[in-house]
Amino acid sequence: MITAPTRPAVSRDALLDRFGRVARSLRISVTDRCNLRCLYCMPATGVGWFPKNRILTFEEIRRVVSVLASLGVREVRLTGGEPLLRRDLPALAAMLAAIEGIEDLAVTTNGLLLATLAEPLLAAGVKRFNVHLDSLEPAAYQAASRRDALAPALEGLAVLERLGAVPIKINVVLMRGVNDQEIPRFAEIARQRPYQVRFIELMPLGGGEPLELDRLVPGAEVRRRIEAIHPLLPVGRDRPAAPATLFRFADGLGDIGFINPVTEPFCGDCDRIRLTADGMLRNCLFARRETDVRAILRGGGSDEEIAAAALADVAAKERGGCLELQRYYDDRLPRKMWQIGG
Ligand code: SAM
Ligand code: SF4
């Protein structure tokens, strides 16, 4: 006789760590593969992709998310690698949007495949998109991403706007000497369009170019450079655990956000946990430990075992990885950003 799987009782705030933080937001990397090779994220060649059978299936992801939702996770963000490379991503989005307790479903993408996938993703229940765009100039875009792909990225943004998926968040990672000359141009976009342009400080996570601390453009400097042209009005954060500090122009449509993990670590309010494409639960981008959920899934483990593993993983969360970022500029981590899920 087949019995229905048992679910742990829904218990809000169960995923509590030693520092009083509660995990509510899950970032799922659905693939480690990517169609760009951003300088700070991937090497130019020779990326050793995970073998296909190591990547979680949609059904396995659904199962982990439903267990985590029963423990209080409310938001899911799909990331990668480039999540849209899993062309049937709308099917996964629909499966996750239907899970009891999941209130928000978002996607972080480089935008190259949005022209065809934005509409089915929105129809499947995706509420928000973060589009990563490091330059508005073809040559600088190519220098930052090692691909000549500015046109499809901009087309992807235009499609989102046409579909009314606003406000659109644009993630810009600045590298001194590569794209920091475009700060005023990005700021102008946030004045004129319904975009939240978020400047993210360069973190020492890359698997490619050895980008040193002098490439980092601190958020405070970016703010000064924008305010030299247009004054900014502080508007706080979207929610306390959101990484971006937001500002608005007195005369603008959109917002400017600063995500400053290096110079202003925001670990104290962190509510994030991560699931890697190969099924490892990580309590922090910089975690030194990970929990092998794939082994539980494929070893016939129960939902209770998945829940127990997640509770233990979160309980072991350190005070905060961003707090040590300066040190990591010298001492790089073995698992890279595209393998964790940014
Ligand atoms: N491919 C998608 C994208 O680029 O948005 C999703 C994955 S990517 C790893 C997620 C985010 O992490 C992107 O906004 C990217 O710019 C950011 N990111 C990657 N490596 C980074 C680094 N070393 N420092 C700061 N941000 C980084
Ligand atoms: Fe790909 Fe995103 Fe990494 Fe760029 S940042 S290489 S788009 S995963």
CSV table of C-alpha atoms and ligand atoms in Angstrom, one decimal:
chain,number,residue,atom,x,y,z
A,1,MET,CA,0.0,0.0,0.0
A,2,ILE,CA,1.3,3.5,-0.9
A,3,THR,CA,1.0,5.9,2.0
A,4,ALA,CA,1.0,9.7,1.6
A,5,PRO,CA,4.2,11.3,2.6
A,6,THR,CA,4.1,12.8,6.1
A,7,ARG,CA,4.9,16.5,6.4
A,8,PRO,CA,6.3,18.0,9.6
A,9,ALA,CA,3.8,20.3,11.2
A,10,VAL,CA,4.0,23.9,9.9
A,11,SER,CA,6.0,25.8,12.4
A,12,ARG,CA,6.9,29.4,11.7
A,13,ASP,CA,10.3,30.6,12.8
A,14,ALA,CA,11.6,27.1,13.3
A,15,LEU,CA,14.8,27.9,11.4
A,16,LEU,CA,16.4,29.9,14.2
A,17,ASP,CA,20.1,30.3,14.6
A,18,ARG,CA,22.3,31.0,17.7
A,19,PHE,CA,22.2,34.7,17.0
A,20,GLY,CA,18.4,35.0,16.9
A,21,ARG,CA,18.1,35.2,13.2
A,22,VAL,CA,15.3,33.3,11.4
A,23,ALA,CA,15.7,31.9,7.9
A,24,ARG,CA,12.7,32.8,5.7
A,25,SER,CA,14.4,33.3,2.4
A,26,LEU,CA,15.7,30.5,0.3
A,27,ARG,CA,18.0,31.0,-2.8
A,28,ILE,CA,18.0,28.0,-5.0
A,29,SER,CA,20.7,27.6,-7.6
A,30,VAL,CA,19.1,25.5,-10.3
A,31,THR,CA,22.2,25.1,-12.4
A,32,ASP,CA,25.9,25.9,-12.2
A,33,ARG,CA,26.1,26.5,-15.9
A,34,CYS,CA,26.2,30.0,-17.5
A,35,ASN,CA,26.1,31.7,-20.9
A,36,LEU,CA,28.4,34.5,-19.6
A,37,ARG,CA,31.8,34.4,-18.0
A,38,CYS,CA,31.8,37.5,-15.7
A,39,LEU,CA,35.3,38.4,-14.6
A,40,TYR,CA,34.5,38.2,-10.9
A,41,CYS,CA,32.5,35.0,-11.1
A,42,MET,CA,33.9,32.5,-13.5
A,43,PRO,CA,37.2,31.7,-15.2
A,44,ALA,CA,37.3,32.3,-19.0
A,45,THR,CA,37.7,28.6,-19.8
A,46,GLY,CA,37.9,25.3,-18.2
A,47,VAL,CA,34.9,25.6,-15.8
A,48,GLY,CA,34.3,22.1,-14.5
A,49,TRP,CA,30.5,21.8,-14.6
A,50,PHE,CA,28.7,19.4,-12.3
A,51,PRO,CA,27.8,16.2,-14.1
A,52,LYS,CA,24.0,16.2,-15.0
A,53,ASN,CA,23.1,13.4,-12.6
A,54,ARG,CA,24.5,15.5,-9.7
A,55,ILE,CA,22.0,18.3,-10.4
A,56,LEU,CA,18.7,18.1,-8.4
A,57,THR,CA,15.6,17.4,-10.4
A,58,PHE,CA,12.6,19.7,-10.2
A,59,GLU,CA,10.7,17.1,-8.2
A,60,GLU,CA,13.7,16.9,-5.7
A,61,ILE,CA,13.8,20.7,-5.4
A,62,ARG,CA,10.0,20.8,-4.9
A,63,ARG,CA,10.3,18.4,-2.1
A,64,VAL,CA,13.1,20.3,-0.3
A,65,VAL,CA,11.2,23.6,-0.7
A,66,SER,CA,8.0,22.1,0.8
A,67,VAL,CA,9.8,20.8,3.8
A,68,LEU,CA,11.5,24.2,4.3
A,69,ALA,CA,8.2,26.0,3.8
A,70,SER,CA,6.8,23.9,6.6
A,71,LEU,CA,9.7,25.2,8.8
A,72,GLY,CA,8.9,28.9,8.0
A,73,VAL,CA,10.6,29.7,4.6
A,74,ARG,CA,8.4,32.2,2.8
A,75,GLU,CA,10.4,33.5,-0.1
A,76,VAL,CA,12.2,31.6,-2.9
A,77,ARG,CA,14.6,33.1,-5.3
A,78,LEU,CA,15.8,31.0,-8.3
A,79,THR,CA,19.4,31.7,-9.3
A,80,GLY,CA,22.5,29.9,-10.6
A,81,GLY,CA,24.7,29.9,-12.7
A,82,GLU,CA,22.2,31.2,-15.1
A,83,PRO,CA,18.8,29.9,-14.0
A,84,LEU,CA,17.1,30.5,-17.4
A,85,LEU,CA,19.5,27.9,-19.0
A,86,ARG,CA,17.1,25.4,-17.6
A,87,ARG,CA,14.6,26.1,-20.4
A,88,ASP,CA,11.7,24.4,-18.5
A,89,LEU,CA,12.2,26.7,-15.6
A,90,PRO,CA,8.6,27.9,-15.8
A,91,ALA,CA,7.5,24.4,-14.9
A,92,LEU,CA,9.7,24.5,-11.7
A,93,ALA,CA,8.3,28.0,-10.9
A,94,ALA,CA,4.8,26.7,-11.1
A,95,MET,CA,5.6,23.8,-8.8
A,96,LEU,CA,7.2,26.1,-6.2
A,97,ALA,CA,4.5,28.8,-6.4
A,98,ALA,CA,1.9,26.1,-5.5
A,99,ILE,CA,3.6,25.1,-2.3
A,100,GLU,CA,1.7,26.1,0.8
A,101,GLY,CA,3.5,28.9,2.7
A,102,ILE,CA,5.6,30.2,-0.3
A,103,GLU,CA,4.5,33.8,-0.6
A,104,ASP,CA,7.1,35.2,-2.9
A,105,LEU,CA,8.9,33.8,-5.9
A,106,ALA,CA,11.7,35.7,-7.6
A,107,VAL,CA,14.4,35.1,-10.2
A,108,THR,CA,18.0,36.5,-10.5
A,109,THR,CA,19.2,36.3,-14.1
A,110,ASN,CA,21.6,37.9,-16.5
A,111,GLY,CA,18.6,38.5,-18.7
A,112,LEU,CA,19.9,37.0,-21.9
A,113,LEU,CA,17.0,34.6,-22.2
A,114,LEU,CA,14.2,36.7,-20.8
A,115,ALA,CA,12.9,37.7,-24.2
A,116,THR,CA,11.4,34.2,-24.5
A,117,LEU,CA,11.1,33.1,-20.9
A,118,ALA,CA,9.8,36.2,-19.0
A,119,GLU,CA,6.2,35.7,-20.0
A,120,PRO,CA,5.9,32.0,-19.1
A,121,LEU,CA,7.8,32.7,-15.9
A,122,LEU,CA,5.4,35.4,-14.9
A,123,ALA,CA,2.5,33.2,-15.8
A,124,ALA,CA,3.9,30.5,-13.6
A,125,GLY,CA,3.9,32.7,-10.6
A,126,VAL,CA,7.3,34.5,-10.6
A,127,LYS,CA,6.6,37.9,-9.0
A,128,ARG,CA,10.0,39.7,-9.4
A,129,PHE,CA,13.1,39.7,-11.4
A,130,ASN,CA,16.6,40.9,-10.6
A,131,VAL,CA,18.5,41.4,-13.8
A,132,HIS,CA,22.3,41.6,-13.6
A,133,LEU,CA,23.7,44.2,-16.0
A,134,ASP,CA,27.3,45.5,-15.5
A,135,SER,CA,27.5,47.9,-18.4
A,136,LEU,CA,25.5,49.8,-20.9
A,137,GLU,CA,28.3,50.0,-23.4
A,138,PRO,CA,29.0,47.0,-25.6
A,139,ALA,CA,32.8,47.0,-25.1
A,140,ALA,CA,32.6,47.4,-21.3
A,141,TYR,CA,29.8,44.7,-21.2
A,142,GLN,CA,32.1,42.4,-23.1
A,143,ALA,CA,35.0,43.2,-20.9
A,144,ALA,CA,33.0,42.5,-17.7
A,145,SER,CA,31.2,39.3,-19.0
A,146,ARG,CA,33.6,38.1,-21.7
A,147,ARG,CA,30.7,37.8,-24.1
A,148,ASP,CA,29.3,40.1,-26.7
A,149,ALA,CA,25.7,40.0,-25.3
A,150,LEU,CA,24.6,43.5,-24.3
A,151,ALA,CA,21.8,43.5,-26.9
A,152,PRO,CA,19.9,40.4,-25.6
A,153,ALA,CA,20.4,41.6,-22.0
A,154,LEU,CA,18.8,45.0,-22.9
A,155,GLU,CA,16.0,43.2,-24.9
A,156,GLY,CA,15.3,41.1,-21.8
A,157,LEU,CA,14.8,44.2,-19.7
A,158,ALA,CA,12.6,45.8,-22.4
A,159,VAL,CA,10.4,42.7,-22.4
A,160,LEU,CA,10.0,42.8,-18.6
A,161,GLU,CA,9.0,46.5,-18.8
A,162,ARG,CA,6.5,45.7,-21.6
A,163,LEU,CA,5.0,42.9,-19.5
A,164,GLY,CA,4.7,45.3,-16.6
A,165,ALA,CA,7.0,43.3,-14.3
A,166,VAL,CA,8.0,46.5,-12.5
A,167,PRO,CA,9.8,47.6,-10.5
A,168,ILE,CA,12.7,45.8,-12.1
A,169,LYS,CA,15.9,45.5,-10.1
A,170,ILE,CA,19.1,45.8,-11.9
A,171,ASN,CA,22.3,44.4,-10.3
A,172,VAL,CA,25.5,46.2,-11.2
A,173,VAL,CA,28.8,44.9,-9.8
A,174,LEU,CA,31.3,47.7,-10.2
A,175,MET,CA,35.0,47.0,-11.0
A,176,ARG,CA,37.3,50.0,-10.9
A,177,GLY,CA,38.7,50.7,-14.4
A,178,VAL,CA,36.2,48.3,-16.1
A,179,ASN,CA,32.7,49.9,-15.6
A,180,ASP,CA,32.9,52.4,-12.8
A,181,GLN,CA,32.9,55.3,-15.3
A,182,GLU,CA,29.2,54.3,-16.0
A,183,ILE,CA,27.9,55.2,-12.5
A,184,PRO,CA,26.2,58.4,-13.7
A,185,ARG,CA,24.6,56.5,-16.7
A,186,PHE,CA,23.2,53.8,-14.4
A,187,ALA,CA,22.0,56.5,-12.0
A,188,GLU,CA,20.3,58.3,-14.9
A,189,ILE,CA,18.4,55.1,-15.8
A,190,ALA,CA,17.0,54.9,-12.2
A,191,ARG,CA,15.9,58.5,-12.6
A,192,GLN,CA,14.1,58.0,-15.8
A,193,ARG,CA,12.8,54.4,-15.7
A,194,PRO,CA,10.9,52.3,-13.0
A,195,TYR,CA,14.1,50.5,-12.1
A,196,GLN,CA,15.8,49.9,-8.9
A,197,VAL,CA,19.5,50.1,-9.8
A,198,ARG,CA,21.5,48.3,-7.1
A,199,PHE,CA,25.3,48.7,-7.0
A,200,ILE,CA,26.8,45.6,-5.5
A,201,GLU,CA,30.3,45.7,-4.0
A,202,LEU,CA,32.7,43.3,-5.6
A,203,MET,CA,33.2,40.3,-3.4
A,204,PRO,CA,36.4,38.1,-3.5
A,205,LEU,CA,34.5,35.0,-4.7
A,206,GLY,CA,35.6,34.9,-8.3
A,207,GLY,CA,36.9,31.8,-9.9
A,208,GLY,CA,38.6,33.7,-12.7
A,209,GLU,CA,40.6,36.9,-12.7
A,210,PRO,CA,42.4,37.6,-9.4
A,211,LEU,CA,40.5,40.8,-8.7
A,212,GLU,CA,42.2,42.5,-5.8
A,213,LEU,CA,40.8,45.0,-3.3
A,214,ASP,CA,41.8,48.0,-5.4
A,215,ARG,CA,39.2,47.0,-8.0
A,216,LEU,CA,36.4,47.4,-5.3
A,217,VAL,CA,34.4,50.6,-5.6
A,218,PRO,CA,33.0,51.1,-2.1
A,219,GLY,CA,29.3,51.9,-1.9
A,220,ALA,CA,30.0,55.2,-0.1
A,221,GLU,CA,32.2,56.3,-3.0
A,222,VAL,CA,29.5,55.4,-5.5
A,223,ARG,CA,27.0,57.4,-3.5
A,224,ARG,CA,29.3,60.4,-3.4
A,225,ARG,CA,29.8,60.2,-7.2
A,226,ILE,CA,26.0,60.1,-7.8
A,227,GLU,CA,25.3,62.9,-5.3
A,228,ALA,CA,27.9,65.1,-7.0
A,229,ILE,CA,25.3,65.2,-9.9
A,230,HIS,CA,21.9,64.6,-8.2
A,231,PRO,CA,21.1,64.6,-4.5
A,232,LEU,CA,19.7,61.3,-3.1
A,233,LEU,CA,17.0,60.9,-0.5
A,234,PRO,CA,17.3,57.9,1.9
A,235,VAL,CA,14.3,55.5,1.9
A,236,GLY,CA,15.6,52.7,4.1
A,237,ARG,CA,15.3,49.1,3.1
A,238,ASP,CA,12.5,47.1,1.4
A,239,ARG,CA,12.4,44.9,4.6
A,240,PRO,CA,14.8,44.7,7.5
A,241,ALA,CA,16.6,41.7,6.1
A,242,ALA,CA,17.0,43.1,2.6
A,243,PRO,CA,20.6,43.6,1.7
A,244,ALA,CA,20.1,46.9,-0.2
A,245,THR,CA,20.0,50.3,1.4
A,246,LEU,CA,17.7,52.4,-0.8
A,247,PHE,CA,17.7,56.0,-2.0
A,248,ARG,CA,15.5,57.9,-4.3
A,249,PHE,CA,16.0,61.0,-6.5
A,250,ALA,CA,14.0,64.0,-5.6
A,251,ASP,CA,12.8,64.1,-9.3
A,252,GLY,CA,13.1,60.4,-10.4
A,253,LEU,CA,10.9,57.4,-11.1
A,254,GLY,CA,13.1,54.6,-9.8
A,255,ASP,CA,15.5,53.9,-6.8
A,256,ILE,CA,19.2,53.5,-6.2
A,257,GLY,CA,20.3,50.6,-3.9
A,258,PHE,CA,23.6,50.0,-2.3
A,259,ILE,CA,24.6,46.4,-1.4
A,260,ASN,CA,27.8,46.8,0.5
A,261,PRO,CA,28.8,43.4,1.9
A,262,VAL,CA,32.5,44.3,2.1
A,263,THR,CA,32.4,47.8,3.6
A,264,GLU,CA,29.1,47.5,5.5
A,265,PRO,CA,28.4,43.8,6.3
A,266,PHE,CA,24.7,43.1,6.8
A,267,CYS,CA,24.9,39.7,8.4
A,268,GLY,CA,23.1,40.8,11.6
A,269,ASP,CA,19.7,40.8,9.9
A,270,CYS,CA,20.3,37.9,7.4
A,271,ASP,CA,17.3,35.7,6.8
A,272,ARG,CA,18.8,33.7,3.9
A,273,ILE,CA,19.7,30.1,3.3
A,274,ARG,CA,20.9,28.5,0.1
A,275,LEU,CA,20.4,25.3,-1.8
A,276,THR,CA,23.1,24.6,-4.4
A,277,ALA,CA,22.3,23.0,-7.8
A,278,ASP,CA,23.9,19.7,-6.6
A,279,GLY,CA,21.7,19.6,-3.5
A,280,MET,CA,23.8,21.1,-0.7
A,281,LEU,CA,22.1,23.3,1.9
A,282,ARG,CA,24.3,26.3,2.9
A,283,ASN,CA,23.5,28.6,5.7
A,284,CYS,CA,25.6,31.4,4.2
A,285,LEU,CA,27.2,32.4,0.9
A,286,PHE,CA,30.5,32.1,2.8
A,287,ALA,CA,29.7,29.0,4.8
A,288,ARG,CA,32.5,26.6,5.5
A,289,ARG,CA,30.1,23.7,6.0
A,290,GLU,CA,27.2,22.4,3.9
A,291,THR,CA,24.6,19.8,4.4
A,292,ASP,CA,24.2,17.1,1.8
A,293,VAL,CA,20.4,17.1,1.2
A,294,ARG,CA,20.8,15.2,-2.1
A,295,ALA,CA,22.1,12.2,-0.2
A,296,ILE,CA,19.0,12.2,2.0
A,297,LEU,CA,16.7,12.6,-1.1
A,298,ARG,CA,18.4,9.9,-3.1
A,299,GLY,CA,19.0,7.6,-0.1
A,300,GLY,CA,15.3,7.2,0.5
A,301,GLY,CA,15.3,9.6,3.5
A,302,SER,CA,12.1,11.0,5.0
A,303,ASP,CA,10.8,14.6,5.0
A,304,GLU,CA,11.6,14.5,8.8
A,305,GLU,CA,15.2,13.8,8.0
A,306,ILE,CA,15.4,16.6,5.5
A,307,ALA,CA,13.8,18.9,8.2
A,308,ALA,CA,16.2,17.8,10.9
A,309,ALA,CA,19.2,18.4,8.5
A,310,ALA,CA,17.9,21.9,7.7
A,311,LEU,CA,17.4,22.7,11.4
A,312,ALA,CA,20.9,21.6,12.2
A,313,ASP,CA,22.4,23.5,9.3
A,314,VAL,CA,20.7,26.7,10.3
A,315,ALA,CA,21.5,26.2,14.0
A,316,ALA,CA,25.2,26.1,13.0
A,317,LYS,CA,25.2,29.4,11.1
A,318,GLU,CA,28.1,31.6,12.1
A,319,ARG,CA,27.8,35.2,13.0
A,320,GLY,CA,28.4,36.2,9.4
A,321,GLY,CA,30.6,35.7,6.4
A,322,CYS,CA,30.5,39.2,5.1
A,323,LEU,CA,32.2,40.2,8.3
A,324,GLU,CA,35.3,38.4,7.1
A,325,LEU,CA,35.2,39.5,3.5
A,326,GLN,CA,38.3,41.7,3.6
A,327,ARG,CA,40.3,38.7,4.7
A,328,TYR,CA,38.9,36.6,1.9
A,329,TYR,CA,40.5,38.9,-0.6
A,330,ASP,CA,43.7,37.1,0.3
A,331,ASP,CA,42.3,33.7,1.1
A,332,ARG,CA,39.8,32.5,-1.6
A,333,LEU,CA,37.0,30.1,-1.0
A,334,PRO,CA,37.0,26.6,-2.7
A,335,ARG,CA,33.3,26.7,-3.9
A,336,LYS,CA,32.7,29.5,-6.3
A,337,MET,CA,29.7,31.8,-6.6
A,338,TRP,CA,28.2,30.1,-9.7
A,339,GLN,CA,28.4,26.8,-7.8
A,340,ILE,CA,26.6,28.2,-4.8
A,341,GLY,CA,24.0,30.5,-6.3
A,342,GLY,CA,24.3,34.3,-5.9
B,1,SAM,N1,23.5,34.5,-13.6
B,1,SAM,C1,22.6,35.2,-12.7
B,1,SAM,C2,23.1,36.6,-12.6
B,1,SAM,O1,24.2,36.9,-13.1
B,1,SAM,O2,22.3,37.4,-12.1
B,1,SAM,C3,22.4,34.6,-11.3
B,1,SAM,C4,23.6,34.2,-10.6
B,1,SAM,S1,24.8,35.4,-10.2
B,1,SAM,C5,26.0,34.4,-9.3
B,1,SAM,C6,23.9,36.3,-9.0
B,1,SAM,C7,24.5,37.7,-8.7
B,1,SAM,O3,25.7,37.5,-8.1
B,1,SAM,C8,24.7,38.6,-9.9
B,1,SAM,O4,24.0,39.8,-9.7
B,1,SAM,C9,26.2,38.8,-9.9
B,1,SAM,O5,26.5,40.0,-10.4
B,1,SAM,C10,26.6,38.6,-8.5
B,1,SAM,N2,27.9,38.2,-8.3
B,1,SAM,C11,28.6,37.2,-8.8
B,1,SAM,N3,29.9,37.2,-8.4
B,1,SAM,C12,30.1,38.2,-7.6
B,1,SAM,C13,31.2,38.8,-6.9
B,1,SAM,N4,32.3,38.2,-6.9
B,1,SAM,N5,31.0,39.9,-6.2
B,1,SAM,C14,29.7,40.5,-6.2
B,1,SAM,N6,28.7,40.1,-6.8
B,1,SAM,C15,28.8,38.9,-7.5
B,2,SF4,FE1,27.0,33.9,-15.1
B,2,SF4,FE2,25.8,35.4,-13.3
B,2,SF4,FE3,28.3,34.4,-12.8
B,2,SF4,FE4,27.9,36.3,-14.7
B,2,SF4,S1,27.5,36.5,-12.5
B,2,SF4,S2,29.1,34.4,-14.9
B,2,SF4,S3,25.9,35.8,-15.5
B,2,SF4,S4,26.4,33.2,-13.0
